[in-house]
Amino acid sequence: MQTLTSIVKEVRKKKGFLRAGIYQDVEDEISILLYQEWVNHQSAEALFASELFTVLRGAGSLMCTPPEFMTLVVGPMSVTKVEQLEILHQQEEQNDETNIC
């Protein structure tokens, strides 16, 4: 955990970094999640190509199970998407009202 903390301190200095957190499962101490947010995909990709990420991957080799690296790209929702979600929600409410058992 100490190694991850020191790596995150360095990650915070990278251009485009927004926030990060290290989370440990209370029921499974060897299960750890390192969560990071970046302003855009390019900023995250720059980290993945850096020596710092190589160090992070190396730290993963010391863990009991091999680490899983996952990237989730989330962009701002457009008004159109928000409107679509509202329409779907309204349709679900209408279906719930008509499907009373």
PDB file of N, CA and C in Angstrom:
ATOM      1  N   MET A   1       0.834  -1.192   0.000  1.00  0.00           N
ATOM      2  CA  MET A   1       0.000   0.000   0.000  1.00  0.00           C
ATOM      3  C   MET A   1       0.880   1.258   0.000  1.00  0.00           C
ATOM      4  N   GLN A   2       1.979   1.196   0.721  1.00  0.00           N
ATOM      5  CA  GLN A   2       2.881   2.343   0.806  1.00  0.00           C
ATOM      6  C   GLN A   2       3.468   2.679  -0.568  1.00  0.00           C
ATOM      7  N   THR A   3       3.791   1.644  -1.349  1.00  0.00           N
ATOM      8  CA  THR A   3       4.326   1.857  -2.694  1.00  0.00           C
ATOM      9  C   THR A   3       3.292   2.548  -3.570  1.00  0.00           C
ATOM     10  N   LEU A   4       2.047   2.089  -3.504  1.00  0.00           N
ATOM     11  CA  LEU A   4       0.978   2.714  -4.294  1.00  0.00           C
ATOM     12  C   LEU A   4       0.781   4.170  -3.905  1.00  0.00           C
ATOM     13  N   THR A   5       0.836   4.448  -2.624  1.00  0.00           N
ATOM     14  CA  THR A   5       0.666   5.822  -2.147  1.00  0.00           C
ATOM     15  C   THR A   5       1.747   6.733  -2.712  1.00  0.00           C
ATOM     16  N   SER A   6       2.984   6.267  -2.719  1.00  0.00           N
ATOM     17  CA  SER A   6       4.063   7.104  -3.255  1.00  0.00           C
ATOM     18  C   SER A   6       3.932   7.279  -4.767  1.00  0.00           C
ATOM     19  N   ILE A   7       3.452   6.255  -5.465  1.00  0.00           N
ATOM     20  CA  ILE A   7       3.237   6.377  -6.914  1.00  0.00           C
ATOM     21  C   ILE A   7       2.127   7.377  -7.200  1.00  0.00           C
ATOM     22  N   VAL A   8       1.048   7.318  -6.434  1.00  0.00           N
ATOM     23  CA  VAL A   8      -0.066   8.255  -6.634  1.00  0.00           C
ATOM     24  C   VAL A   8       0.388   9.692  -6.402  1.00  0.00           C
ATOM     25  N   LYS A   9       1.273   9.906  -5.446  1.00  0.00           N
ATOM     26  CA  LYS A   9       1.800  11.262  -5.217  1.00  0.00           C
ATOM     27  C   LYS A   9       2.475  11.794  -6.471  1.00  0.00           C
ATOM     28  N   GLU A  10       3.195  10.933  -7.178  1.00  0.00           N
ATOM     29  CA  GLU A  10       3.859  11.336  -8.424  1.00  0.00           C
ATOM     30  C   GLU A  10       2.848  11.515  -9.557  1.00  0.00           C
ATOM     31  N   VAL A  11       1.846  10.649  -9.603  1.00  0.00           N
ATOM     32  CA  VAL A  11       0.806  10.746 -10.637  1.00  0.00           C
ATOM     33  C   VAL A  11       0.082  12.083 -10.533  1.00  0.00           C
ATOM     34  N   ARG A  12      -0.142  12.552  -9.318  1.00  0.00           N
ATOM     35  CA  ARG A  12      -0.853  13.820  -9.106  1.00  0.00           C
ATOM     36  C   ARG A  12      -0.144  15.012  -9.754  1.00  0.00           C
ATOM     37  N   LYS A  13       1.140  14.879 -10.030  1.00  0.00           N
ATOM     38  CA  LYS A  13       1.912  15.963 -10.644  1.00  0.00           C
ATOM     39  C   LYS A  13       1.769  15.995 -12.166  1.00  0.00           C
ATOM     40  N   LYS A  14       1.181  14.958 -12.744  1.00  0.00           N
ATOM     41  CA  LYS A  14       1.082  14.851 -14.198  1.00  0.00           C
ATOM     42  C   LYS A  14       0.043  15.814 -14.762  1.00  0.00           C
ATOM     43  N   LYS A  15       0.330  16.311 -15.953  1.00  0.00           N
ATOM     44  CA  LYS A  15      -0.585  17.222 -16.639  1.00  0.00           C
ATOM     45  C   LYS A  15      -1.890  16.487 -16.958  1.00  0.00           C
ATOM     46  N   GLY A  16      -2.997  17.136 -16.652  1.00  0.00           N
ATOM     47  CA  GLY A  16      -4.304  16.562 -16.945  1.00  0.00           C
ATOM     48  C   GLY A  16      -4.891  15.726 -15.827  1.00  0.00           C
ATOM     49  N   PHE A  17      -4.153  15.559 -14.734  1.00  0.00           N
ATOM     50  CA  PHE A  17      -4.642  14.775 -13.604  1.00  0.00           C
ATOM     51  C   PHE A  17      -5.753  15.529 -12.882  1.00  0.00           C
ATOM     52  N   LEU A  18      -6.821  14.822 -12.521  1.00  0.00           N
ATOM     53  CA  LEU A  18      -7.907  15.428 -11.740  1.00  0.00           C
ATOM     54  C   LEU A  18      -7.921  14.915 -10.304  1.00  0.00           C
ATOM     55  N   ARG A  19      -8.038  13.593 -10.136  1.00  0.00           N
ATOM     56  CA  ARG A  19      -8.081  13.029  -8.775  1.00  0.00           C
ATOM     57  C   ARG A  19      -7.767  11.536  -8.822  1.00  0.00           C
ATOM     58  N   ALA A  20      -7.413  11.019  -7.657  1.00  0.00           N
ATOM     59  CA  ALA A  20      -7.111   9.591  -7.538  1.00  0.00           C
ATOM     60  C   ALA A  20      -7.472   9.123  -6.142  1.00  0.00           C
ATOM     61  N   GLY A  21      -7.666   7.846  -6.020  1.00  0.00           N
ATOM     62  CA  GLY A  21      -7.937   7.250  -4.723  1.00  0.00           C
ATOM     63  C   GLY A  21      -7.459   5.811  -4.702  1.00  0.00           C
ATOM     64  N   ILE A  22      -7.083   5.356  -3.540  1.00  0.00           N
ATOM     65  CA  ILE A  22      -6.698   3.959  -3.351  1.00  0.00           C
ATOM     66  C   ILE A  22      -7.709   3.366  -2.379  1.00  0.00           C
ATOM     67  N   TYR A  23      -8.376   2.310  -2.813  1.00  0.00           N
ATOM     68  CA  TYR A  23      -9.430   1.701  -2.006  1.00  0.00           C
ATOM     69  C   TYR A  23      -9.091   0.236  -1.744  1.00  0.00           C
ATOM     70  N   GLN A  24      -9.282  -0.179  -0.503  1.00  0.00           N
ATOM     71  CA  GLN A  24      -9.017  -1.561  -0.122  1.00  0.00           C
ATOM     72  C   GLN A  24     -10.320  -2.199   0.340  1.00  0.00           C
ATOM     73  N   ASP A  25     -10.590  -3.390  -0.153  1.00  0.00           N
ATOM     74  CA  ASP A  25     -11.798  -4.127   0.204  1.00  0.00           C
ATOM     75  C   ASP A  25     -11.728  -4.509   1.684  1.00  0.00           C
ATOM     76  N   VAL A  26     -12.760  -4.185   2.449  1.00  0.00           N
ATOM     77  CA  VAL A  26     -12.744  -4.482   3.890  1.00  0.00           C
ATOM     78  C   VAL A  26     -12.862  -5.979   4.164  1.00  0.00           C
ATOM     79  N   GLU A  27     -13.420  -6.729   3.219  1.00  0.00           N
ATOM     80  CA  GLU A  27     -13.573  -8.171   3.413  1.00  0.00           C
ATOM     81  C   GLU A  27     -12.431  -8.975   2.794  1.00  0.00           C
ATOM     82  N   ASP A  28     -11.673  -8.337   1.911  1.00  0.00           N
ATOM     83  CA  ASP A  28     -10.587  -9.026   1.215  1.00  0.00           C
ATOM     84  C   ASP A  28      -9.409  -8.067   1.109  1.00  0.00           C
ATOM     85  N   GLU A  29      -8.500  -8.130   2.066  1.00  0.00           N
ATOM     86  CA  GLU A  29      -7.405  -7.159   2.171  1.00  0.00           C
ATOM     87  C   GLU A  29      -6.489  -7.122   0.958  1.00  0.00           C
ATOM     88  N   ILE A  30      -6.438  -8.213   0.195  1.00  0.00           N
ATOM     89  CA  ILE A  30      -5.551  -8.206  -0.972  1.00  0.00           C
ATOM     90  C   ILE A  30      -6.219  -7.587  -2.203  1.00  0.00           C
ATOM     91  N   SER A  31      -7.471  -7.236  -2.078  1.00  0.00           N
ATOM     92  CA  SER A  31      -8.195  -6.609  -3.185  1.00  0.00           C
ATOM     93  C   SER A  31      -8.104  -5.090  -3.049  1.00  0.00           C
ATOM     94  N   ILE A  32      -7.375  -4.470  -3.978  1.00  0.00           N
ATOM     95  CA  ILE A  32      -7.126  -3.030  -3.933  1.00  0.00           C
ATOM     96  C   ILE A  32      -7.524  -2.410  -5.265  1.00  0.00           C
ATOM     97  N   LEU A  33      -8.146  -1.254  -5.204  1.00  0.00           N
ATOM     98  CA  LEU A  33      -8.523  -0.513  -6.404  1.00  0.00           C
ATOM     99  C   LEU A  33      -7.784   0.818  -6.400  1.00  0.00           C
ATOM    100  N   LEU A  34      -7.063   1.080  -7.460  1.00  0.00           N
ATOM    101  CA  LEU A  34      -6.423   2.379  -7.660  1.00  0.00           C
ATOM    102  C   LEU A  34      -7.246   3.089  -8.723  1.00  0.00           C
ATOM    103  N   TYR A  35      -7.919   4.150  -8.332  1.00  0.00           N
ATOM    104  CA  TYR A  35      -8.846   4.879  -9.189  1.00  0.00           C
ATOM    105  C   TYR A  35      -8.236   6.222  -9.550  1.00  0.00           C
ATOM    106  N   GLN A  36      -8.303   6.572 -10.847  1.00  0.00           N
ATOM    107  CA  GLN A  36      -7.765   7.858 -11.292  1.00  0.00           C
ATOM    108  C   GLN A  36      -8.732   8.514 -12.265  1.00  0.00           C
ATOM    109  N   GLU A  37      -8.782   9.827 -12.219  1.00  0.00           N
ATOM    110  CA  GLU A  37      -9.567  10.601 -13.178  1.00  0.00           C
ATOM    111  C   GLU A  37      -8.656  11.592 -13.870  1.00  0.00           C
ATOM    112  N   TRP A  38      -8.857  11.728 -15.173  1.00  0.00           N
ATOM    113  CA  TRP A  38      -8.046  12.613 -16.006  1.00  0.00           C
ATOM    114  C   TRP A  38      -8.959  13.533 -16.804  1.00  0.00           C
ATOM    115  N   VAL A  39      -8.436  14.688 -17.212  1.00  0.00           N
ATOM    116  CA  VAL A  39      -9.258  15.645 -17.962  1.00  0.00           C
ATOM    117  C   VAL A  39      -9.654  15.100 -19.328  1.00  0.00           C
ATOM    118  N   ASN A  40      -8.813  14.255 -19.909  1.00  0.00           N
ATOM    119  CA  ASN A  40      -9.154  13.661 -21.199  1.00  0.00           C
ATOM    120  C   ASN A  40      -8.366  12.365 -21.388  1.00  0.00           C
ATOM    121  N   HIS A  41      -8.732  11.659 -22.429  1.00  0.00           N
ATOM    122  CA  HIS A  41      -8.113  10.365 -22.711  1.00  0.00           C
ATOM    123  C   HIS A  41      -6.621  10.512 -23.010  1.00  0.00           C
ATOM    124  N   GLN A  42      -6.244  11.597 -23.677  1.00  0.00           N
ATOM    125  CA  GLN A  42      -4.844  11.815 -24.033  1.00  0.00           C
ATOM    126  C   GLN A  42      -3.961  11.939 -22.789  1.00  0.00           C
ATOM    127  N   SER A  43      -4.460  12.600 -21.769  1.00  0.00           N
ATOM    128  CA  SER A  43      -3.694  12.742 -20.520  1.00  0.00           C
ATOM    129  C   SER A  43      -3.467  11.386 -19.862  1.00  0.00           C
ATOM    130  N   ALA A  44      -4.503  10.557 -19.861  1.00  0.00           N
ATOM    131  CA  ALA A  44      -4.368   9.214 -19.289  1.00  0.00           C
ATOM    132  C   ALA A  44      -3.393   8.382 -20.113  1.00  0.00           C
ATOM    133  N   GLU A  45      -3.486   8.485 -21.437  1.00  0.00           N
ATOM    134  CA  GLU A  45      -2.577   7.743 -22.315  1.00  0.00           C
ATOM    135  C   GLU A  45      -1.127   8.149 -22.079  1.00  0.00           C
ATOM    136  N   ALA A  46      -0.904   9.433 -21.809  1.00  0.00           N
ATOM    137  CA  ALA A  46       0.460   9.904 -21.529  1.00  0.00           C
ATOM    138  C   ALA A  46       1.010   9.213 -20.279  1.00  0.00           C
ATOM    139  N   LEU A  47       0.162   9.017 -19.277  1.00  0.00           N
ATOM    140  CA  LEU A  47       0.607   8.290 -18.083  1.00  0.00           C
ATOM    141  C   LEU A  47       0.947   6.849 -18.442  1.00  0.00           C
ATOM    142  N   PHE A  48       0.078   6.203 -19.236  1.00  0.00           N
ATOM    143  CA  PHE A  48       0.297   4.798 -19.588  1.00  0.00           C
ATOM    144  C   PHE A  48       1.614   4.598 -20.339  1.00  0.00           C
ATOM    145  N   ALA A  49       2.053   5.625 -21.050  1.00  0.00           N
ATOM    146  CA  ALA A  49       3.302   5.539 -21.818  1.00  0.00           C
ATOM    147  C   ALA A  49       4.523   5.954 -20.992  1.00  0.00           C
ATOM    148  N   SER A  50       4.303   6.370 -19.761  1.00  0.00           N
ATOM    149  CA  SER A  50       5.398   6.912 -18.944  1.00  0.00           C
ATOM    150  C   SER A  50       6.138   5.829 -18.153  1.00  0.00           C
ATOM    151  N   GLU A  51       7.311   6.220 -17.679  1.00  0.00           N
ATOM    152  CA  GLU A  51       8.106   5.341 -16.825  1.00  0.00           C
ATOM    153  C   GLU A  51       7.385   5.091 -15.497  1.00  0.00           C
ATOM    154  N   LEU A  52       6.636   6.075 -15.041  1.00  0.00           N
ATOM    155  CA  LEU A  52       5.885   5.940 -13.792  1.00  0.00           C
ATOM    156  C   LEU A  52       4.882   4.788 -13.874  1.00  0.00           C
ATOM    157  N   PHE A  53       4.230   4.641 -15.024  1.00  0.00           N
ATOM    158  CA  PHE A  53       3.277   3.544 -15.188  1.00  0.00           C
ATOM    159  C   PHE A  53       4.011   2.201 -15.218  1.00  0.00           C
ATOM    160  N   THR A  54       5.213   2.191 -15.772  1.00  0.00           N
ATOM    161  CA  THR A  54       6.031   0.976 -15.764  1.00  0.00           C
ATOM    162  C   THR A  54       6.343   0.576 -14.323  1.00  0.00           C
ATOM    163  N   VAL A  55       6.635   1.558 -13.480  1.00  0.00           N
ATOM    164  CA  VAL A  55       6.881   1.298 -12.056  1.00  0.00           C
ATOM    165  C   VAL A  55       5.614   0.751 -11.399  1.00  0.00           C
ATOM    166  N   LEU A  56       4.474   1.334 -11.739  1.00  0.00           N
ATOM    167  CA  LEU A  56       3.197   0.872 -11.190  1.00  0.00           C
ATOM    168  C   LEU A  56       2.936  -0.580 -11.586  1.00  0.00           C
ATOM    169  N   ARG A  57       3.180  -0.901 -12.832  1.00  0.00           N
ATOM    170  CA  ARG A  57       2.993  -2.289 -13.283  1.00  0.00           C
ATOM    171  C   ARG A  57       3.966  -3.221 -12.563  1.00  0.00           C
ATOM    172  N   GLY A  58       5.186  -2.748 -12.329  1.00  0.00           N
ATOM    173  CA  GLY A  58       6.165  -3.543 -11.592  1.00  0.00           C
ATOM    174  C   GLY A  58       5.722  -3.798 -10.165  1.00  0.00           C
ATOM    175  N   ALA A  59       5.108  -2.791  -9.549  1.00  0.00           N
ATOM    176  CA  ALA A  59       4.580  -2.961  -8.189  1.00  0.00           C
ATOM    177  C   ALA A  59       3.489  -4.026  -8.191  1.00  0.00           C
ATOM    178  N   GLY A  60       2.736  -4.084  -9.272  1.00  0.00           N
ATOM    179  CA  GLY A  60       1.686  -5.094  -9.397  1.00  0.00           C
ATOM    180  C   GLY A  60       2.228  -6.507  -9.396  1.00  0.00           C
ATOM    181  N   SER A  61       3.448  -6.682  -9.904  1.00  0.00           N
ATOM    182  CA  SER A  61       4.036  -8.025  -9.938  1.00  0.00           C
ATOM    183  C   SER A  61       4.361  -8.538  -8.534  1.00  0.00           C
ATOM    184  N   LEU A  62       4.414  -7.648  -7.548  1.00  0.00           N
ATOM    185  CA  LEU A  62       4.683  -8.044  -6.165  1.00  0.00           C
ATOM    186  C   LEU A  62       3.417  -8.475  -5.425  1.00  0.00           C
ATOM    187  N   MET A  63       2.275  -8.296  -6.058  1.00  0.00           N
ATOM    188  CA  MET A  63       1.001  -8.613  -5.408  1.00  0.00           C
ATOM    189  C   MET A  63       0.694 -10.103  -5.519  1.00  0.00           C
ATOM    190  N   CYS A  64      -0.224 -10.568  -4.680  1.00  0.00           N
ATOM    191  CA  CYS A  64      -0.587 -11.989  -4.641  1.00  0.00           C
ATOM    192  C   CYS A  64      -1.202 -12.457  -5.955  1.00  0.00           C
ATOM    193  N   THR A  65      -2.010 -11.620  -6.549  1.00  0.00           N
ATOM    194  CA  THR A  65      -2.625 -11.942  -7.838  1.00  0.00           C
ATOM    195  C   THR A  65      -2.237 -10.859  -8.833  1.00  0.00           C
ATOM    196  N   PRO A  66      -2.137 -11.215 -10.104  1.00  0.00           N
ATOM    197  CA  PRO A  66      -1.748 -10.208 -11.093  1.00  0.00           C
ATOM    198  C   PRO A  66      -2.769  -9.073 -11.146  1.00  0.00           C
ATOM    199  N   PRO A  67      -2.294  -7.855 -11.278  1.00  0.00           N
ATOM    200  CA  PRO A  67      -3.226  -6.724 -11.316  1.00  0.00           C
ATOM    201  C   PRO A  67      -4.004  -6.680 -12.626  1.00  0.00           C
ATOM    202  N   GLU A  68      -5.175  -6.130 -12.546  1.00  0.00           N
ATOM    203  CA  GLU A  68      -6.015  -5.906 -13.715  1.00  0.00           C
ATOM    204  C   GLU A  68      -5.981  -4.423 -14.011  1.00  0.00           C
ATOM    205  N   PHE A  69      -5.660  -4.043 -15.224  1.00  0.00           N
ATOM    206  CA  PHE A  69      -5.671  -2.638 -15.608  1.00  0.00           C
ATOM    207  C   PHE A  69      -6.861  -2.419 -16.524  1.00  0.00           C
ATOM    208  N   MET A  70      -7.682  -1.461 -16.173  1.00  0.00           N
ATOM    209  CA  MET A  70      -8.898  -1.198 -16.911  1.00  0.00           C
ATOM    210  C   MET A  70      -9.018   0.302 -17.141  1.00  0.00           C
ATOM    211  N   THR A  71      -9.430   0.677 -18.340  1.00  0.00           N
ATOM    212  CA  THR A  71      -9.620   2.088 -18.649  1.00  0.00           C
ATOM    213  C   THR A  71     -11.081   2.320 -18.986  1.00  0.00           C
ATOM    214  N   LEU A  72     -11.669   3.273 -18.329  1.00  0.00           N
ATOM    215  CA  LEU A  72     -13.043   3.669 -18.610  1.00  0.00           C
ATOM    216  C   LEU A  72     -13.009   5.124 -19.026  1.00  0.00           C
ATOM    217  N   VAL A  73     -13.426   5.382 -20.253  1.00  0.00           N
ATOM    218  CA  VAL A  73     -13.431   6.744 -20.760  1.00  0.00           C
ATOM    219  C   VAL A  73     -14.850   7.279 -20.647  1.00  0.00           C
ATOM    220  N   VAL A  74     -15.001   8.341 -19.898  1.00  0.00           N
ATOM    221  CA  VAL A  74     -16.308   8.947 -19.693  1.00  0.00           C
ATOM    222  C   VAL A  74     -16.228  10.392 -20.130  1.00  0.00           C
ATOM    223  N   GLY A  75     -17.099  10.761 -21.039  1.00  0.00           N
ATOM    224  CA  GLY A  75     -17.124  12.141 -21.504  1.00  0.00           C
ATOM    225  C   GLY A  75     -18.334  12.857 -20.957  1.00  0.00           C
ATOM    226  N   PRO A  76     -18.363  14.157 -21.136  1.00  0.00           N
ATOM    227  CA  PRO A  76     -19.532  14.910 -20.680  1.00  0.00           C
ATOM    228  C   PRO A  76     -20.762  14.501 -21.476  1.00  0.00           C
ATOM    229  N   MET A  77     -21.877  14.441 -20.805  1.00  0.00           N
ATOM    230  CA  MET A  77     -23.114  14.070 -21.486  1.00  0.00           C
ATOM    231  C   MET A  77     -23.653  15.267 -22.252  1.00  0.00           C
ATOM    232  N   SER A  78     -24.071  15.011 -23.450  1.00  0.00           N
ATOM    233  CA  SER A  78     -24.677  16.083 -24.232  1.00  0.00           C
ATOM    234  C   SER A  78     -26.131  16.231 -23.813  1.00  0.00           C
ATOM    235  N   VAL A  79     -26.722  17.354 -24.160  1.00  0.00           N
ATOM    236  CA  VAL A  79     -28.131  17.588 -23.838  1.00  0.00           C
ATOM    237  C   VAL A  79     -28.985  16.499 -24.461  1.00  0.00           C
ATOM    238  N   THR A  80     -28.621  16.085 -25.673  1.00  0.00           N
ATOM    239  CA  THR A  80     -29.385  15.049 -26.361  1.00  0.00           C
ATOM    240  C   THR A  80     -29.398  13.760 -25.547  1.00  0.00           C
ATOM    241  N   LYS A  81     -28.262  13.361 -25.017  1.00  0.00           N
ATOM    242  CA  LYS A  81     -28.201  12.138 -24.223  1.00  0.00           C
ATOM    243  C   LYS A  81     -29.023  12.273 -22.950  1.00  0.00           C
ATOM    244  N   VAL A  82     -28.964  13.423 -22.318  1.00  0.00           N
ATOM    245  CA  VAL A  82     -29.753  13.650 -21.107  1.00  0.00           C
ATOM    246  C   VAL A  82     -31.235  13.551 -21.440  1.00  0.00           C
ATOM    247  N   GLU A  83     -31.643  14.174 -22.544  1.00  0.00           N
ATOM    248  CA  GLU A  83     -33.046  14.112 -22.954  1.00  0.00           C
ATOM    249  C   GLU A  83     -33.458  12.672 -23.237  1.00  0.00           C
ATOM    250  N   GLN A  84     -32.584  11.902 -23.885  1.00  0.00           N
ATOM    251  CA  GLN A  84     -32.890  10.502 -24.174  1.00  0.00           C
ATOM    252  C   GLN A  84     -33.071   9.713 -22.883  1.00  0.00           C
ATOM    253  N   LEU A  85     -32.228   9.965 -21.903  1.00  0.00           N
ATOM    254  CA  LEU A  85     -32.355   9.277 -20.619  1.00  0.00           C
ATOM    255  C   LEU A  85     -33.658   9.640 -19.922  1.00  0.00           C
ATOM    256  N   GLU A  86     -34.042  10.915 -20.006  1.00  0.00           N
ATOM    257  CA  GLU A  86     -35.303  11.342 -19.396  1.00  0.00           C
ATOM    258  C   GLU A  86     -36.484  10.657 -20.069  1.00  0.00           C
ATOM    259  N   ILE A  87     -36.455  10.542 -21.387  1.00  0.00           N
ATOM    260  CA  ILE A  87     -37.535   9.879 -22.120  1.00  0.00           C
ATOM    261  C   ILE A  87     -37.609   8.410 -21.721  1.00  0.00           C
ATOM    262  N   LEU A  88     -36.469   7.735 -21.641  1.00  0.00           N
ATOM    263  CA  LEU A  88     -36.451   6.328 -21.230  1.00  0.00           C
ATOM    264  C   LEU A  88     -37.003   6.162 -19.821  1.00  0.00           C
ATOM    265  N   HIS A  89     -36.634   7.070 -18.930  1.00  0.00           N
ATOM    266  CA  HIS A  89     -37.119   7.013 -17.551  1.00  0.00           C
ATOM    267  C   HIS A  89     -38.637   7.181 -17.510  1.00  0.00           C
ATOM    268  N   GLN A  90     -39.155   8.122 -18.290  1.00  0.00           N
ATOM    269  CA  GLN A  90     -40.601   8.341 -18.344  1.00  0.00           C
ATOM    270  C   GLN A  90     -41.312   7.105 -18.887  1.00  0.00           C
ATOM    271  N   GLN A  91     -40.737   6.472 -19.911  1.00  0.00           N
ATOM    272  CA  GLN A  91     -41.336   5.269 -20.483  1.00  0.00           C
ATOM    273  C   GLN A  91     -41.349   4.135 -19.465  1.00  0.00           C
ATOM    274  N   GLU A  92     -40.275   4.005 -18.696  1.00  0.00           N
ATOM    275  CA  GLU A  92     -40.221   2.967 -17.668  1.00  0.00           C
ATOM    276  C   GLU A  92     -41.283   3.205 -16.602  1.00  0.00           C
ATOM    277  N   GLU A  93     -41.478   4.468 -16.215  1.00  0.00           N
ATOM    278  CA  GLU A  93     -42.504   4.790 -15.221  1.00  0.00           C
ATOM    279  C   GLU A  93     -43.889   4.450 -15.748  1.00  0.00           C
ATOM    280  N   GLN A  94     -44.138   4.760 -17.020  1.00  0.00           N
ATOM    281  CA  GLN A  94     -45.435   4.449 -17.623  1.00  0.00           C
ATOM    282  C   GLN A  94     -45.653   2.943 -17.682  1.00  0.00           C
ATOM    283  N   ASN A  95     -44.609   2.190 -18.028  1.00  0.00           N
ATOM    284  CA  ASN A  95     -44.713   0.733 -18.077  1.00  0.00           C
ATOM    285  C   ASN A  95     -44.980   0.163 -16.692  1.00  0.00           C
ATOM    286  N   ASP A  96     -44.355   0.731 -15.673  1.00  0.00           N
ATOM    287  CA  ASP A  96     -44.579   0.276 -14.304  1.00  0.00           C
ATOM    288  C   ASP A  96     -46.026   0.496 -13.886  1.00  0.00           C
ATOM    289  N   GLU A  97     -46.613   1.618 -14.304  1.00  0.00           N
ATOM    290  CA  GLU A  97     -47.994   1.936 -13.950  1.00  0.00           C
ATOM    291  C   GLU A  97     -48.982   1.010 -14.645  1.00  0.00           C
ATOM    292  N   THR A  98     -48.677   0.594 -15.873  1.00  0.00           N
ATOM    293  CA  THR A  98     -49.605  -0.264 -16.617  1.00  0.00           C
ATOM    294  C   THR A  98     -49.417  -1.735 -16.297  1.00  0.00           C
ATOM    295  N   ASN A  99     -48.306  -2.107 -15.706  1.00  0.00           N
ATOM    296  CA  ASN A  99     -48.015  -3.511 -15.396  1.00  0.00           C
ATOM    297  C   ASN A  99     -48.208  -3.813 -13.916  1.00  0.00           C
ATOM    298  N   ILE A 100     -49.272  -3.334 -13.340  1.00  0.00           N
ATOM    299  CA  ILE A 100     -49.549  -3.603 -11.924  1.00  0.00           C
ATOM    300  C   ILE A 100     -50.158  -4.986 -11.810  1.00  0.00           C
ATOM    301  N   CYS A 101     -49.591  -5.841 -10.969  1.00  0.00           N
ATOM    302  CA  CYS A 101     -50.065  -7.223 -10.813  1.00  0.00           C
ATOM    303  C   CYS A 101     -51.082  -7.321  -9.712  1.00  0.00           C
TER     304      CYS A 101
END
